[in-house]
Coordinates of C-alpha atoms and ligand atoms in Angstrom, one line a residue:
Chain A
M1310 CA -57.5 -73.7 -3.6
A1311 CA -57.2 -74.6 0.1
V1312 CA -58.4 -78.1 -0.7
F1313 CA -55.1 -78.8 -2.3
S1314 CA -53.0 -77.7 0.6
G1315 CA -54.6 -80.5 2.6
R1316 CA -56.6 -78.2 4.8
Y1317 CA -60.4 -78.1 4.8
F1318 CA -62.0 -75.9 2.3
F1319 CA -64.4 -74.7 4.9
M1320 CA -62.5 -73.3 7.9
I1321 CA -65.7 -73.0 10.0
E1322 CA -68.7 -75.2 9.6
I1323 CA -71.7 -74.6 11.7
Q1324 CA -74.6 -77.1 11.5
N1325 CA -78.0 -76.8 12.9
L1326 CA -76.7 -74.6 15.8
S1327 CA -79.2 -73.6 18.4
K1328 CA -78.7 -71.8 21.7
T1329 CA -81.4 -71.4 24.2
F1330 CA -80.8 -69.4 27.4
K1331 CA -82.8 -70.3 30.5
T1332 CA -83.8 -67.0 32.0
A1333 CA -86.1 -66.0 34.9
D1334 CA -89.0 -65.4 32.5
G1335 CA -88.7 -68.6 30.5
D1336 CA -86.5 -69.9 27.7
L1337 CA -84.9 -67.5 25.3
E1338 CA -84.1 -68.9 21.9
A1339 CA -81.1 -66.7 21.0
L1340 CA -80.1 -68.8 18.0
K1341 CA -82.3 -71.1 15.9
H1342 CA -80.9 -73.8 13.6
I1343 CA -78.1 -71.9 12.2
D1344 CA -76.2 -73.4 9.2
L1345 CA -73.1 -71.5 8.0
S1346 CA -70.0 -72.5 6.1
I1347 CA -67.1 -70.2 6.1
A1348 CA -64.4 -70.8 3.6
D1349 CA -60.7 -70.8 4.5
G1350 CA -59.2 -67.4 4.0
D1351 CA -62.6 -65.7 3.7
I1352 CA -63.7 -62.5 5.4
F1353 CA -67.2 -63.4 6.5
G1354 CA -69.6 -60.8 7.8
I1355 CA -72.4 -61.6 10.1
I1356 CA -74.7 -58.6 10.3
G1357 CA -77.9 -58.0 12.2
M1358 CA -79.7 -55.6 14.5
S1359 CA -78.8 -55.4 18.2
G1360 CA -80.1 -58.4 20.0
A1361 CA -80.2 -60.5 16.8
G1362 CA -77.9 -63.1 18.4
K1363 CA -74.6 -62.1 16.8
S1364 CA -72.5 -62.1 19.9
T1365 CA -74.0 -65.4 21.0
L1366 CA -73.2 -66.9 17.6
V1367 CA -69.6 -65.7 17.7
R1368 CA -69.2 -67.0 21.2
C1369 CA -70.4 -70.4 20.1
I1370 CA -67.7 -70.5 17.4
N1371 CA -65.0 -70.6 20.2
M1372 CA -67.3 -72.4 22.6
L1373 CA -67.3 -69.6 25.2
E1374 CA -71.0 -70.4 24.9
R1375 CA -71.9 -74.1 24.7
P1376 CA -74.6 -74.6 22.0
T1377 CA -77.8 -76.2 23.1
E1378 CA -77.9 -78.2 19.8
G1379 CA -75.9 -78.6 16.7
T1380 CA -72.2 -78.6 15.9
V1381 CA -69.4 -76.2 15.3
C1382 CA -66.3 -77.5 13.4
V1383 CA -63.2 -75.4 13.0
D1384 CA -60.6 -76.6 10.6
G1385 CA -62.3 -80.0 10.7
V1386 CA -62.3 -80.3 14.5
D1387 CA -65.7 -80.7 16.2
L1388 CA -65.3 -78.3 19.1
G1389 CA -68.3 -79.8 20.9
Q1390 CA -66.4 -83.1 21.4
L1391 CA -63.4 -81.5 23.1
S1392 CA -62.6 -81.6 26.7
Q1393 CA -62.0 -78.2 28.5
K1394 CA -58.3 -78.7 28.2
E1395 CA -58.4 -79.5 24.5
L1396 CA -60.7 -76.6 24.0
R1397 CA -58.3 -74.2 25.6
A1398 CA -55.6 -75.4 23.2
Q1399 CA -58.0 -74.9 20.3
R1400 CA -58.7 -71.4 21.3
R1401 CA -55.1 -70.4 20.4
D1402 CA -56.3 -71.0 16.8
I1403 CA -59.5 -69.1 17.2
T1404 CA -58.7 -65.7 18.7
M1405 CA -61.0 -62.8 19.2
I1406 CA -61.1 -59.0 19.3
F1407 CA -63.9 -57.1 21.0
Q1408 CA -65.9 -53.8 20.9
A1409 CA -64.4 -52.7 24.2
F1410 CA -60.8 -53.8 23.2
N1411 CA -60.5 -55.7 26.5
L1412 CA -56.9 -54.8 27.2
L1413 CA -55.5 -55.5 30.6
M1414 CA -55.3 -52.0 32.0
Q1415 CA -52.6 -52.7 34.5
R1416 CA -50.2 -54.0 31.9
T1417 CA -48.1 -52.2 29.3
C1418 CA -49.0 -52.7 25.7
L1419 CA -46.1 -55.0 25.2
K1420 CA -47.2 -57.1 28.2
N1421 CA -50.7 -57.2 26.8
V1422 CA -49.4 -58.6 23.5
M1423 CA -47.3 -61.1 25.5
F1424 CA -50.3 -62.3 27.5
P1425 CA -51.3 -65.3 25.2
L1426 CA -47.7 -66.4 25.1
E1427 CA -47.4 -66.1 28.8
L1428 CA -50.3 -68.4 29.2
L1429 CA -48.5 -70.9 27.0
G1430 CA -45.4 -70.6 29.2
M1431 CA -43.2 -69.3 26.5
N1432 CA -39.9 -68.0 27.7
R1433 CA -39.9 -64.2 28.3
T1434 CA -37.2 -63.2 25.8
E1435 CA -38.8 -65.1 23.0
A1436 CA -42.3 -63.9 23.9
K1437 CA -41.0 -60.3 24.0
K1438 CA -39.4 -60.6 20.6
K1439 CA -42.6 -62.0 19.1
A1440 CA -44.7 -59.3 20.8
L1441 CA -42.5 -56.5 19.5
E1442 CA -42.7 -57.9 16.0
L1443 CA -46.5 -57.9 16.2
L1444 CA -46.6 -54.4 17.6
E1445 CA -44.6 -53.4 14.6
I1446 CA -47.2 -55.1 12.2
V1447 CA -49.9 -53.0 13.8
G1448 CA -47.7 -49.9 13.7
L1449 CA -47.3 -49.3 17.4
Q1450 CA -43.8 -50.4 18.3
D1451 CA -43.2 -47.0 19.9
K1452 CA -46.0 -47.6 22.3
A1453 CA -44.6 -50.9 23.8
K1454 CA -44.1 -49.3 27.2
A1455 CA -47.3 -47.3 27.3
Y1456 CA -50.3 -48.4 29.3
P1457 CA -53.6 -48.8 27.5
A1458 CA -55.1 -45.8 29.3
Q1459 CA -52.6 -43.6 27.5
L1460 CA -53.8 -44.8 24.0
S1461 CA -56.6 -43.8 21.8
G1462 CA -59.4 -46.2 21.0
G1463 CA -58.0 -47.1 17.6
Q1464 CA -54.5 -47.7 19.1
Q1465 CA -56.0 -49.9 21.8
Q1466 CA -57.7 -52.0 19.2
R1467 CA -54.5 -52.3 17.3
V1468 CA -52.8 -53.6 20.4
A1469 CA -55.7 -56.0 20.8
I1470 CA -55.2 -57.2 17.2
A1471 CA -51.5 -57.7 17.8
R1472 CA -52.4 -59.8 20.9
A1473 CA -54.9 -61.8 18.9
L1474 CA -52.2 -62.7 16.4
T1475 CA -49.5 -63.9 18.8
T1476 CA -50.6 -67.5 18.7
N1477 CA -50.7 -67.6 14.8
P1478 CA -54.4 -68.3 14.8
K1479 CA -56.4 -69.7 11.9
V1480 CA -59.5 -67.7 12.7
L1481 CA -59.9 -64.2 13.9
L1482 CA -63.3 -63.4 15.4
C1483 CA -64.2 -59.7 15.5
D1484 CA -67.2 -58.9 17.6
E1485 CA -68.2 -55.3 16.8
A1486 CA -64.5 -54.5 16.7
T1487 CA -65.0 -51.0 15.2
S1488 CA -68.4 -50.1 16.8
A1489 CA -66.7 -47.9 19.4
L1490 CA -64.5 -46.0 16.9
D1491 CA -65.1 -43.0 14.8
P1492 CA -65.4 -43.5 11.0
N1493 CA -61.8 -42.6 10.1
T1494 CA -60.4 -44.9 12.8
T1495 CA -62.9 -47.6 11.8
N1496 CA -61.5 -47.5 8.2
S1497 CA -57.9 -47.8 9.3
I1498 CA -58.8 -50.8 11.6
L1499 CA -60.7 -52.4 8.8
E1500 CA -57.8 -51.9 6.4
L1501 CA -55.5 -53.5 9.0
I1502 CA -57.8 -56.5 9.3
K1503 CA -58.0 -56.8 5.5
D1504 CA -54.3 -56.6 5.3
I1505 CA -53.8 -59.3 7.9
N1506 CA -56.3 -61.5 6.1
K1507 CA -54.4 -61.1 2.9
R1508 CA -50.9 -61.4 4.3
L1509 CA -51.4 -64.2 6.9
G1510 CA -54.3 -65.9 5.2
I1511 CA -56.3 -65.9 8.5
T1512 CA -60.0 -66.5 8.1
V1513 CA -61.9 -63.5 9.6
V1514 CA -65.4 -63.4 10.9
V1515 CA -66.7 -59.9 11.3
I1516 CA -69.7 -59.3 13.5
T1517 CA -71.3 -56.0 13.1
H1518 CA -74.6 -54.0 12.9
Q1519 CA -73.1 -51.6 10.4
M1520 CA -73.6 -52.2 6.6
S1521 CA -70.6 -50.0 5.8
V1522 CA -68.3 -52.4 7.7
V1523 CA -69.5 -55.4 5.7
E1524 CA -69.4 -53.5 2.4
S1525 CA -65.8 -52.4 2.9
I1526 CA -64.1 -55.7 3.9
C1527 CA -66.4 -58.7 3.6
K1528 CA -66.5 -61.2 0.7
H1529 CA -69.5 -63.1 2.1
V1530 CA -72.2 -62.1 4.4
A1531 CA -75.0 -63.7 6.5
I1532 CA -77.9 -61.7 7.8
L1533 CA -79.0 -62.7 11.2
D1534 CA -82.4 -61.7 12.4
M1535 CA -84.0 -62.8 15.7
G1536 CA -81.6 -65.8 16.0
E1537 CA -82.0 -67.0 12.4
V1538 CA -79.9 -66.6 9.3
V1539 CA -82.4 -65.1 6.9
E1540 CA -80.1 -64.6 4.0
Q1541 CA -76.5 -65.4 3.0
G1542 CA -74.3 -65.2 0.0
T1543 CA -71.7 -62.9 -1.5
V1544 CA -71.9 -59.3 -0.3
E1545 CA -72.8 -58.3 -3.9
E1546 CA -75.7 -60.7 -4.2
V1547 CA -77.2 -60.0 -0.8
F1548 CA -76.9 -56.3 -1.0
S1549 CA -78.1 -55.8 -4.5
H1550 CA -81.1 -58.1 -4.2
P1551 CA -82.1 -58.1 -0.6
K1552 CA -85.0 -60.5 -0.2
S1553 CA -85.8 -60.7 3.4
T1554 CA -87.3 -57.8 5.4
A1555 CA -84.3 -57.8 7.7
A1556 CA -81.9 -57.5 4.7
K1557 CA -84.0 -54.8 3.2
N1558 CA -84.1 -52.9 6.4
L1559 CA -80.3 -53.1 6.6
V1560 CA -79.7 -52.2 2.9
F1561 CA -82.4 -49.4 2.9
P1562 CA -82.5 -48.2 6.4
E1563 CA -84.6 -45.2 5.3
G1564 CA -87.5 -47.4 4.3
E1565 CA -88.5 -49.8 1.5
E1566 CA -87.3 -48.4 -1.8
G1567 CA -89.5 -45.7 -3.2
S1568 CA -92.4 -46.6 -0.9
F1569 CA -92.8 -42.9 -0.1
V1570 CA -92.7 -41.8 -3.7
V1571 CA -96.1 -40.4 -4.9
G1572 CA -96.6 -39.9 -8.7
N1573 CA -98.9 -37.7 -10.8
E1574 CA -101.3 -38.7 -13.5
G1575 CA -99.6 -39.6 -16.7
E1576 CA -96.3 -40.2 -15.0
H1577 CA -94.5 -43.6 -15.4
F1578 CA -91.9 -45.1 -13.1
I1579 CA -89.0 -47.3 -14.0
R1580 CA -87.1 -49.1 -11.4
V1581 CA -83.4 -49.5 -12.4
V1582 CA -81.5 -52.1 -10.5
Y1583 CA -77.7 -51.8 -10.6
N1584 CA -76.3 -55.2 -10.2
G1585 CA -72.6 -54.8 -10.5
A1586 CA -72.6 -52.4 -13.5
Y1587 CA -69.4 -50.5 -14.2
A1588 CA -71.5 -47.4 -14.1
A1589 CA -68.8 -45.1 -13.2
G1590 CA -68.2 -42.5 -15.9
K1591 CA -71.4 -43.4 -17.7
P1592 CA -74.1 -40.9 -17.0
M1593 CA -77.0 -43.1 -18.1
I1594 CA -79.7 -40.6 -17.4
A1595 CA -78.0 -37.8 -19.3
R1596 CA -77.4 -40.1 -22.3
L1597 CA -81.0 -41.2 -22.2
A1598 CA -82.0 -37.6 -22.7
I1599 CA -79.4 -36.9 -25.4
E1600 CA -79.5 -40.1 -27.4
K1601 CA -83.2 -40.9 -27.0
G1602 CA -84.7 -37.6 -26.1
I1603 CA -86.3 -39.1 -23.1
E1604 CA -86.2 -36.9 -20.0
A1605 CA -86.2 -38.8 -16.7
N1606 CA -86.3 -37.5 -13.2
I1607 CA -84.7 -39.4 -10.3
S1608 CA -87.5 -39.9 -7.8
Y1609 CA -85.4 -42.1 -5.5
A1610 CA -81.9 -43.4 -5.5
S1611 CA -80.0 -45.7 -3.2
T1612 CA -76.8 -47.0 -4.8
K1613 CA -73.5 -48.1 -3.4
G1614 CA -70.2 -48.7 -5.0
I1615 CA -68.8 -52.1 -3.9
S1616 CA -65.4 -52.9 -5.3
G1617 CA -65.7 -50.5 -8.2
K1618 CA -69.1 -51.7 -9.2
A1619 CA -72.5 -50.1 -8.6
F1620 CA -75.2 -51.8 -6.6
G1621 CA -78.6 -50.5 -5.7
T1622 CA -81.8 -49.1 -7.0
I1623 CA -82.9 -45.9 -8.8
L1624 CA -86.5 -45.0 -9.4
L1625 CA -86.9 -42.9 -12.5
S1626 CA -90.1 -41.0 -13.3
I1627 CA -90.8 -40.3 -17.0
S1628 CA -93.6 -38.2 -18.6
G1629 CA -94.8 -39.8 -21.7
D1630 CA -96.7 -42.8 -23.1
E1631 CA -96.1 -46.6 -22.9
N1632 CA -93.8 -46.6 -25.9
T1633 CA -91.5 -44.0 -24.4
V1634 CA -91.2 -46.2 -21.3
K1635 CA -90.5 -49.3 -23.4
E1636 CA -87.8 -47.4 -25.3
A1637 CA -86.2 -46.2 -22.1
I1638 CA -86.2 -49.7 -20.6
A1639 CA -84.7 -51.1 -23.8
Y1640 CA -82.0 -48.5 -23.8
L1641 CA -81.1 -48.9 -20.1
T1642 CA -80.9 -52.6 -20.2
T1643 CA -78.3 -52.7 -23.0
E1644 CA -75.8 -52.0 -20.4
P1645 CA -74.6 -55.2 -18.6
G1646 CA -75.4 -55.4 -14.9
I1647 CA -78.4 -53.1 -15.2
E1648 CA -82.0 -54.3 -15.0
A1649 CA -85.0 -52.1 -15.5
E1650 CA -88.7 -52.6 -15.3
E1651 CA -91.8 -50.4 -15.1
V1652 CA -93.4 -50.2 -11.6
E1653 CA -96.6 -48.9 -10.2
V1654 CA -96.4 -46.2 -7.5
N1655 CA -99.2 -44.6 -5.6
V1656 CA -101.0 -41.9 -7.7
Q1657 CA -102.0 -38.7 -6.0
Chain B
M918 CA -60.7 -35.1 88.1
F919 CA -59.3 -33.7 84.8
S920 CA -57.8 -30.7 86.7
S921 CA -55.1 -33.0 87.9
I922 CA -54.0 -34.0 84.4
F923 CA -51.9 -31.0 83.5
T924 CA -50.0 -30.5 86.7
S925 CA -46.2 -30.4 86.5
E926 CA -45.9 -33.5 88.6
A927 CA -48.2 -35.3 86.2
F928 CA -46.0 -34.2 83.3
A929 CA -42.8 -35.3 85.0
E930 CA -44.3 -38.7 85.9
A931 CA -45.8 -39.1 82.4
W932 CA -42.4 -38.2 80.8
T933 CA -40.7 -41.0 82.8
I934 CA -43.3 -43.5 81.7
I935 CA -43.1 -42.4 78.1
K936 CA -39.3 -42.6 78.1
T937 CA -39.3 -46.1 79.6
Q938 CA -42.3 -47.7 78.0
F939 CA -43.3 -46.0 74.8
P940 CA -40.6 -47.1 72.4
L941 CA -41.2 -50.8 73.1
A942 CA -45.0 -50.3 73.1
L943 CA -44.9 -48.5 69.8
W944 CA -42.8 -51.3 68.3
E945 CA -45.1 -54.0 69.7
T946 CA -48.2 -52.3 68.3
F947 CA -46.5 -51.9 64.9
Y948 CA -45.3 -55.5 64.5
V949 CA -48.5 -57.1 65.9
T950 CA -50.5 -55.0 63.5
V951 CA -48.3 -55.8 60.5
L952 CA -48.0 -59.5 61.3
A953 CA -51.7 -59.9 62.0
T954 CA -52.5 -58.2 58.7
A955 CA -50.1 -60.3 56.8
F956 CA -51.6 -63.5 58.2
A957 CA -55.1 -62.2 57.6
I958 CA -54.2 -61.5 54.0
I959 CA -52.6 -64.9 53.6
I960 CA -55.8 -66.6 54.7
G961 CA -58.3 -64.0 53.5
L962 CA -57.0 -63.5 49.9
P963 CA -57.4 -67.1 48.7
L964 CA -60.7 -67.2 50.5
G965 CA -62.0 -64.0 48.9
V966 CA -60.9 -65.4 45.5
L967 CA -62.8 -68.6 46.2
L968 CA -65.9 -66.7 47.1
V969 CA -65.8 -65.1 43.6
V970 CA -64.6 -67.9 41.4
G971 CA -66.4 -70.7 43.2
E972 CA -69.9 -69.3 43.0
K973 CA -72.5 -70.4 40.4
G974 CA -71.6 -68.8 37.1
G975 CA -68.0 -68.1 38.4
I976 CA -65.0 -69.2 36.5
K977 CA -64.5 -72.3 38.6
P978 CA -67.8 -73.2 40.2
M979 CA -67.5 -75.1 43.5
P980 CA -70.1 -77.4 45.2
K981 CA -72.9 -75.3 46.5
A982 CA -72.6 -76.8 50.0
L983 CA -69.0 -75.8 50.3
M984 CA -69.7 -72.3 49.3
A985 CA -72.6 -72.1 51.8
V986 CA -70.4 -73.4 54.6
I987 CA -67.6 -70.9 53.8
N988 CA -70.1 -68.0 53.7
F989 CA -71.6 -69.1 57.0
I990 CA -68.3 -69.3 58.8
I991 CA -67.2 -65.9 57.5
N992 CA -70.5 -64.4 58.6
I993 CA -70.4 -65.9 62.1
L994 CA -66.8 -64.8 62.7
R995 CA -67.7 -61.3 61.4
S996 CA -70.6 -60.9 63.8
V997 CA -68.9 -62.0 67.0
P998 CA -67.6 -58.8 68.8
F999 CA -63.8 -58.8 69.0
L1000 CA -63.6 -58.6 72.7
I1001 CA -65.6 -61.9 73.0
L1002 CA -63.8 -63.5 70.1
M1003 CA -60.5 -62.9 71.8
I1004 CA -61.7 -64.9 74.8
L1005 CA -63.3 -67.6 72.6
V1006 CA -60.1 -68.3 70.8
F1007 CA -58.0 -68.8 74.0
P1008 CA -57.8 -72.6 73.5
L1009 CA -56.6 -72.1 69.9
T1010 CA -54.1 -69.5 71.0
R1011 CA -52.8 -71.8 73.6
V1012 CA -52.3 -74.6 71.1
I1013 CA -50.5 -72.4 68.6
I1014 CA -48.5 -70.1 70.8
G1015 CA -48.4 -72.0 74.0
T1016 CA -49.8 -69.2 76.1
T1017 CA -52.8 -66.8 75.9
V1018 CA -51.1 -63.7 77.3
G1019 CA -48.5 -61.5 75.9
T1020 CA -48.0 -59.6 72.7
V1021 CA -47.3 -62.5 70.4
A1022 CA -50.4 -64.4 71.7
S1023 CA -52.6 -61.5 70.8
I1024 CA -51.8 -62.1 67.1
V1025 CA -54.0 -65.2 67.0
P1026 CA -57.3 -63.6 67.9
L1027 CA -56.4 -60.6 65.6
V1028 CA -55.9 -62.9 62.7
I1029 CA -59.1 -64.9 63.4
A1030 CA -61.1 -61.7 63.6
A1031 CA -59.5 -60.1 60.5
F1032 CA -59.3 -62.8 57.9
P1033 CA -63.0 -63.0 57.3
F1034 CA -63.1 -59.2 57.0
V1035 CA -60.2 -59.4 54.5
A1036 CA -61.9 -62.2 52.6
R1037 CA -65.0 -60.0 52.1
L1038 CA -62.8 -57.0 51.0
V1039 CA -61.0 -59.2 48.5
E1040 CA -64.3 -60.5 47.3
S1041 CA -65.7 -57.0 46.6
C1042 CA -62.4 -56.0 44.9
L1043 CA -62.5 -59.0 42.5
R1044 CA -66.1 -58.5 41.7
E1045 CA -65.2 -55.1 40.3
V1046 CA -62.9 -56.6 37.7
N1047 CA -64.3 -56.0 34.2
P1048 CA -66.1 -59.2 33.2
N1049 CA -65.0 -58.5 29.6
L1050 CA -61.4 -59.1 30.6
I1051 CA -62.3 -62.5 32.0
E1052 CA -64.1 -63.3 28.8
M1053 CA -61.0 -62.2 26.9
A1054 CA -58.7 -64.4 28.9
Q1055 CA -61.1 -67.4 28.5
S1056 CA -61.2 -66.8 24.7
T1057 CA -57.4 -66.8 24.8
G1058 CA -57.4 -70.2 26.4
A1059 CA -56.5 -69.2 30.0
T1060 CA -57.1 -71.8 32.7
P1061 CA -59.1 -70.6 35.7
F1062 CA -55.9 -70.5 37.8
Q1063 CA -54.3 -68.3 35.1
I1064 CA -57.3 -66.0 35.0
I1065 CA -57.0 -65.6 38.8
C1066 CA -53.3 -64.9 38.8
K1067 CA -52.9 -63.0 35.6
V1068 CA -56.1 -61.1 35.3
M1069 CA -58.3 -60.9 38.4
I1070 CA -55.7 -60.2 41.0
P1071 CA -53.3 -58.0 38.9
E1072 CA -56.2 -55.9 37.5
S1073 CA -57.4 -55.2 41.1
V1074 CA -54.1 -54.4 42.7
P1075 CA -54.9 -50.7 43.3
S1076 CA -58.2 -51.5 44.9
L1077 CA -56.7 -54.4 46.9
I1078 CA -54.1 -52.0 48.3
S1079 CA -56.8 -49.5 49.3
N1080 CA -58.8 -52.2 50.9
F1081 CA -55.8 -53.7 52.7
T1082 CA -55.1 -50.3 54.1
V1083 CA -58.6 -50.2 55.5
A1084 CA -57.8 -53.7 57.0
I1085 CA -54.5 -52.7 58.6
T1086 CA -56.0 -49.6 60.3
T1087 CA -58.9 -51.7 61.6
I1088 CA -56.5 -54.3 62.9
L1089 CA -54.5 -51.6 64.5
G1090 CA -57.6 -50.6 66.4
Y1091 CA -58.3 -54.2 67.4
S1092 CA -54.7 -54.6 68.6
A1093 CA -55.1 -51.7 71.0
M1094 CA -58.2 -53.5 72.3
S1095 CA -56.3 -56.6 72.9
G1096 CA -54.4 -54.8 75.7
I1097 CA -57.3 -55.7 77.9
I1098 CA -56.6 -59.4 77.9
G1099 CA -52.9 -59.2 78.1
G1100 CA -51.8 -58.1 74.7
G1101 CA -48.9 -55.6 74.6
G1102 CA -48.4 -52.3 72.9
L1103 CA -49.9 -48.9 73.1
G1104 CA -53.3 -50.3 74.0
K1105 CA -51.9 -52.0 77.1
I1106 CA -50.3 -48.7 78.2
A1107 CA -53.5 -46.7 77.6
I1108 CA -55.5 -49.2 79.6
N1109 CA -53.0 -49.8 82.4
Y1110 CA -52.2 -46.2 83.1
G1111 CA -55.4 -44.5 81.9
Y1112 CA -58.1 -46.9 83.0
Y1113 CA -56.6 -48.6 86.0
R1114 CA -54.3 -45.9 87.4
Y1115 CA -56.0 -42.7 86.3
K1116 CA -52.9 -41.4 84.5
Y1117 CA -54.9 -39.7 81.8
L1118 CA -51.9 -37.8 80.2
V1119 CA -50.2 -41.2 79.5
M1120 CA -53.4 -42.5 78.0
F1121 CA -53.9 -39.4 75.8
L1122 CA -50.4 -39.7 74.5
A1123 CA -50.9 -43.4 73.7
V1124 CA -54.0 -42.5 71.8
I1125 CA -52.3 -39.8 69.9
L1126 CA -49.5 -42.2 68.9
L1127 CA -52.2 -44.6 67.7
I1128 CA -53.8 -41.8 65.7
I1129 CA -50.4 -41.0 64.1
L1130 CA -49.9 -44.7 63.2
V1131 CA -53.3 -44.8 61.5
Q1132 CA -52.5 -41.7 59.6
I1133 CA -49.1 -43.1 58.4
F1134 CA -50.6 -46.4 57.3
Q1135 CA -53.5 -44.7 55.6
S1136 CA -51.4 -42.2 53.7
V1137 CA -48.8 -44.7 52.6
G1138 CA -51.6 -47.0 51.5
T1139 CA -53.4 -44.3 49.5
K1140 CA -50.2 -43.2 47.8
L1141 CA -49.3 -46.7 46.9
A1142 CA -52.8 -47.4 45.5
I1143 CA -52.6 -44.3 43.3
K1144 CA -49.1 -45.1 42.2
T1145 CA -49.9 -48.6 41.1
D1146 CA -53.0 -47.7 39.2
K1147 CA -52.1 -47.6 35.5
R1148 CA -55.7 -46.7 34.5
L1149 CA -55.0 -43.1 35.5
K1150 CA -54.2 -41.1 32.4
N1151 CA -51.3 -38.8 31.9
Q1152 CA -48.7 -41.0 33.6
T1153 CA -45.4 -40.4 32.2
V1154 CA -43.9 -43.3 30.4
K1155 CA -40.6 -44.2 31.9
K1156 CA -37.9 -43.4 29.3
R1157 CA -34.8 -45.4 29.3
S1158 CA -31.8 -43.2 29.4
Ligands
ADP1723 N1 -76.0 -65.1 29.0 C1 -77.3 -64.8 28.6 N2 -78.4 -65.2 29.3 C2 -79.6 -64.8 28.8 N3 -79.9 -64.2 27.7 C3 -78.8 -63.9 26.9 C4 -77.5 -64.2 27.3 N4 -76.7 -63.7 26.3 C5 -77.4 -63.2 25.4 N5 -78.8 -63.3 25.7 C6 -79.9 -62.8 24.9 O1 -79.8 -63.4 23.6 C7 -80.2 -62.4 22.6 C8 -79.0 -62.2 21.7 O2 -78.0 -61.5 22.3 P1 -76.6 -61.1 21.6 O3 -76.1 -62.4 21.0 O4 -75.8 -60.4 22.6 O5 -77.1 -60.2 20.5 P2 -76.3 -59.1 19.5 O6 -74.8 -59.4 19.8 O7 -76.7 -59.5 18.2 O8 -76.7 -57.8 19.9 C9 -80.6 -61.2 23.4 O9 -82.0 -61.2 23.5 C10 -79.9 -61.3 24.7 O10 -80.7 -60.7 25.7
MG1724 MG1 -73.3 -58.1 20.5

């Protein structure tokens, strides 16, 4: 793919990145030995709890924050080696949108979108033309003359996105870009970002603390916990088989799967893991009862649909002997993308 | 002694003085105040910017020693009473204007007294600018100079206008005081007639005119500050006809 076009396959390569802040009460290791490679054209999610170091990491990608150690390469350029002047030029390729939108409040929307072009010294007519085009892309050409205070949050973020696109960047960094928005507006902004990624081929890095954001637009995800990447991979892998505690907490915010389930004597439990099964329209539990005569109760379920496939866990309770359980497991696992095993739960 | 203020002779006499002296005095006070404020802003604005951007952690950190010296000078000038400052800057006034008396000469001490004040006002305005906007500009590749000219100052225009209004009314008060050492304007009339010749009616009128000037400056400034502030909602978007 991108290799053939002469560009680097990895748009962003972060190696052994550490950032330590010197604070009044000692050193604070905000990032510890981060290694991340983000493919050209990817939508890459970085998810973690508040204080995990997400913003620091994203600020290291455009060198707003100088790493204490390690390197950040964007499109093959080692940003740490650049002078301030060269870095400023690079930043036209690595633009950013923010949680608080960060529009200039004393400028009209059009002038806000023109801002990066003004910094470049582009002539006004040309800059205005380009800005109007971009406002059209984000669906706000009629708000060109309005001031940000007259716009809703979602509209303000659209203007910010238009502004971030004026310099034809290679990378768009989104730091909690939808965290200040309601769910509907969040979805429309995510759709816009997805669309931009597809149409313009811009590599997008999405920083968030919300699972739903990663699920709905990211292809790859890294989980950041206390300054460390504890898990990374495709969204499907990481979310269907969370290994680290941090990942489990994000995927199952209501607690470790089934840990609160208490069984009775003679009850058996089967954990069914959906790992990308096309489960839609196939009522497994009902068919288990009809075809095998095995009745199962759902004791716990946490599944999510990601790009049409099911991911997650269901805990079934079955009354019967060992053979019934084996039969049920055999039946369930005939379906591709489903794993099942008997598990022990606390007995009353 | 106040019983003699409102006699008809006093009124007649005051009226003559008002007719002959007030128009010029009013004009003198006005232009001295406006010019002194303008010069104070010309010096104070860049200085105020420097105080914010040049500090440690600012967008263009300057040597610590330089910042300390600037802060020290500003604080010294701010703490000298204006009456004494006027006398202290006599040598400087003589160098710049050629004389130490007269209306034009009074502009020099006014500027010297006002620019440190303006610098502090500008400093406080610029500190109010949302740091997220500066981060945005940096992430867009803006130079420190561009951040100052395109973000920090434009974003604080409404509060700069409010604060410059405070400055101009303060300078107006000082300019009246400069009447004591030979400055012209309403202050001179108030002192010459009221203090030296006991013509209290003339003095009151001069003071009333000063009050009216302050009111005018203040309300124009406030209106302008509100009008320029685009953060206020419900402003009608100008439609092109
Ligand atoms: N400029 C700074 N100086 C000192 N500590 C900082 C600074 N920026 C961030 N931190 C600390 O680094 C940690 C990570 O912060 P941040 O990257 O903002 O987390 P997140 O965006 O994931 O919520 C926090 O403990 C925060 O207090
Ligand atoms: Mg953050």
